[in-house]
Short mmCIF file of C-alpha atoms in Angstrom, two decimals:
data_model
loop_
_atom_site.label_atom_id
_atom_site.label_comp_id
_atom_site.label_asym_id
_atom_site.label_seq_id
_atom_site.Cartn_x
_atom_site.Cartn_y
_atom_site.Cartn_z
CA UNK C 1 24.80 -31.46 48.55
CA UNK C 2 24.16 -32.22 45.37
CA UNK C 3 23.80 -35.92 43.62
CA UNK C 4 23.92 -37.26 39.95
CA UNK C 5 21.05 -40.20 39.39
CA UNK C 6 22.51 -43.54 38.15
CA UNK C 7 20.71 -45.23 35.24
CA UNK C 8 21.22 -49.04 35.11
CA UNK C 9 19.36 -50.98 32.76
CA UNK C 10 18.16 -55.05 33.09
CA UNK C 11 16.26 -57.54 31.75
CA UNK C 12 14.07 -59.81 34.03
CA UNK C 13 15.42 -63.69 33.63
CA UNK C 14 13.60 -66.86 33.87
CA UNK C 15 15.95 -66.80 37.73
CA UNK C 16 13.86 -64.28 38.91
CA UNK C 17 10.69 -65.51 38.67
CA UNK C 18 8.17 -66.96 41.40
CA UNK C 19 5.47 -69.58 40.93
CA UNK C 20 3.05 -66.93 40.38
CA UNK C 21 4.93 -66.07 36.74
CA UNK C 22 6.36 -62.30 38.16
CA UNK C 23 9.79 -61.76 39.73
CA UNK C 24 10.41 -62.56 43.21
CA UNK C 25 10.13 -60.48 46.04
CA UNK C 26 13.84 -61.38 47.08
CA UNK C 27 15.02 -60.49 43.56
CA UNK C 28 14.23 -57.28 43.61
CA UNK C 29 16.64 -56.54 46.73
CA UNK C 30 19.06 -58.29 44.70
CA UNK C 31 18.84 -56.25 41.84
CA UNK C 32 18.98 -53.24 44.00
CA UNK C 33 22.38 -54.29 45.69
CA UNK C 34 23.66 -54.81 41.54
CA UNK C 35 22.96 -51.11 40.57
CA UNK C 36 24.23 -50.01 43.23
CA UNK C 37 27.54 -52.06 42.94
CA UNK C 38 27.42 -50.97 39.59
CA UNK C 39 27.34 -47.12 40.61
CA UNK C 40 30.39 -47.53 43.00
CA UNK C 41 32.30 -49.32 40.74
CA UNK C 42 32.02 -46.55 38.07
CA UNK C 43 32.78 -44.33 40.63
CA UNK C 44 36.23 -45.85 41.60
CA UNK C 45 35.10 -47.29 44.60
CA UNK C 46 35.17 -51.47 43.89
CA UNK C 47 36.08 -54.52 45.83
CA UNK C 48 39.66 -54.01 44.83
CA UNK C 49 39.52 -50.69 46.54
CA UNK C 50 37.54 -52.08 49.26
CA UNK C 51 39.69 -55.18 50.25
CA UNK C 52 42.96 -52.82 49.85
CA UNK C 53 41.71 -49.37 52.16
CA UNK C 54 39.64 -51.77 54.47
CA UNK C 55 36.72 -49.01 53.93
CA UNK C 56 33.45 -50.10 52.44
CA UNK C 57 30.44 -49.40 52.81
CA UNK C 58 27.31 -51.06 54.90
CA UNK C 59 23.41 -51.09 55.00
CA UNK C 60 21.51 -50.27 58.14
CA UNK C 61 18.21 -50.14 56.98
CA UNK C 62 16.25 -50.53 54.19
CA UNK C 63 12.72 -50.26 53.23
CA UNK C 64 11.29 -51.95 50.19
CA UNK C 65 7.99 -51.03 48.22
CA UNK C 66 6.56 -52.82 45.39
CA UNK C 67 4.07 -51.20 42.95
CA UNK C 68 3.48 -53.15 40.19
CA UNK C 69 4.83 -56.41 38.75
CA UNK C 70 7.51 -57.44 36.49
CA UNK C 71 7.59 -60.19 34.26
CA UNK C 72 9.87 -62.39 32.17
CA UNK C 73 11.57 -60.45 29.64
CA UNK C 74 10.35 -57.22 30.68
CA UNK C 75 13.14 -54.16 30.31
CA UNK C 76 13.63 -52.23 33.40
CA UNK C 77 15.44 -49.51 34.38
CA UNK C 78 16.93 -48.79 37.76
CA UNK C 79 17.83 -45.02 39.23
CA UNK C 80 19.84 -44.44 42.20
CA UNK C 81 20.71 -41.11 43.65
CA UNK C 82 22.04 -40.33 47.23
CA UNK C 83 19.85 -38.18 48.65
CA UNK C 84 21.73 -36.63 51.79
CA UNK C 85 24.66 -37.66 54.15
CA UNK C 86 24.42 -36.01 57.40
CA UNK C 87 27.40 -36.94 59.76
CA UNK C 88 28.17 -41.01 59.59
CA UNK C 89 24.67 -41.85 58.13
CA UNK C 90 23.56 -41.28 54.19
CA UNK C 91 20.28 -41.94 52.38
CA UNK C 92 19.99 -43.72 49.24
CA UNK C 93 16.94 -44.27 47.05
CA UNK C 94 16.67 -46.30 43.90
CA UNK C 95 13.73 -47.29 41.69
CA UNK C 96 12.95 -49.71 38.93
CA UNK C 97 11.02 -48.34 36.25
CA UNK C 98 9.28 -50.75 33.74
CA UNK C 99 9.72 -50.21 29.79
CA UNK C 100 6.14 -48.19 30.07
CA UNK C 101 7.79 -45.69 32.21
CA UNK C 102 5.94 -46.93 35.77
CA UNK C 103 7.32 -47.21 38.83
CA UNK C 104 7.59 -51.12 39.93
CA UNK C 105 9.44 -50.78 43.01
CA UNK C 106 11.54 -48.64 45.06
CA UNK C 107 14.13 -49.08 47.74
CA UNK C 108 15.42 -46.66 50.27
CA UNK C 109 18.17 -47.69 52.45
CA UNK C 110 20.32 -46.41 55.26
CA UNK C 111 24.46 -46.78 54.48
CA UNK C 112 27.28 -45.68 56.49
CA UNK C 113 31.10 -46.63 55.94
CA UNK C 114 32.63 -48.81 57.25
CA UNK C 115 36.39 -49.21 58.74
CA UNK C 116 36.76 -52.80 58.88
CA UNK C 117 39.77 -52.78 60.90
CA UNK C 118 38.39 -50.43 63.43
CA UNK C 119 35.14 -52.38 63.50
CA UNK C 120 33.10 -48.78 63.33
CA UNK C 121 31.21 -46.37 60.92
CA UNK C 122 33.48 -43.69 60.20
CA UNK C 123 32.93 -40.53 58.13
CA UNK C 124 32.64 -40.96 54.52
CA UNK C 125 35.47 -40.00 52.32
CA UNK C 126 35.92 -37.73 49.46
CA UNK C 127 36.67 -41.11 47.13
CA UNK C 128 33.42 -42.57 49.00
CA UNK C 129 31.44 -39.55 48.00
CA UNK C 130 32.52 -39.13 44.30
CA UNK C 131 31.54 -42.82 43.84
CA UNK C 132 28.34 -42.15 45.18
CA UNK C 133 27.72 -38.87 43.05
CA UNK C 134 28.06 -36.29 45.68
CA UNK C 135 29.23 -32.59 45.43
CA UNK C 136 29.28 -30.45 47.65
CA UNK C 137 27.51 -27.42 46.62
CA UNK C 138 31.00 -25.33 46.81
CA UNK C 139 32.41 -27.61 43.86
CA UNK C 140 29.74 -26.82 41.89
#
């Protein structure tokens, strides 16, 4: 499998901040869930899509780490590359790099797809896997 890394870029907000002047623990989740939206829509794979298949996809774990702060104003880029799908289950890891080129966070989460009428993962599909940035090694 191979994977293309997405590049979304955003500026922190006076919204995202805490008391303590940095963003917000939650925000950074939120964020997260954006670039990623971002990357599926780009890849053909939207809410329109979505609401009309009844396929999208779903989150079944995810494990945060924060390295360093982020404060108003700052610029901050966020990669996300899949980094397998085995079976049902894929990997996806994103980061949020700071305008100094340091790490600030990173996310990795476990997403399947979802059949909403069938109430069940199901195997992802082609369209699901050229919105994520997959190819197989054979289309390469």
């Amino acid at each position: 499998m191979i994977a293309r890394t997405y590049h979304w870029k955003f500026k922190v907000r006076e919204t995202h901040l805490d008391t303590f002047g940095h963003m917000n623990h939650a925000k950074y989740l939120e964020i997260f869930e954006q670039a990623r939206w971002e990357l599926i829509n780009e890849g053909g794979y939207g809410l329109k899509k979505i609401k009309e298949t009844q396929i999208g996809p779903t989150i079944l774990e995810a494990k945060i780490q924060y390295r360093r702060e982020l404060l108003l104003h700052d610029e901050v880029t966020v990669e996300s590359i899949c980094t397998e799908y085995n079976g049902k289950l894929g990997k996806v890891y994103q980061r949020m790099i700071n305008s100094a080129g340091k790490e600030s966070a990173n996310l990795e989460i476990v997403v399947g797809l979802f059949d909403m009428t069938a109430r069940k993962l199901i195997e992802p599909t082609p369209e699901w896997k050229a919105a994520l940035g997959i190819k197989d090694e054979a289309e390469t």
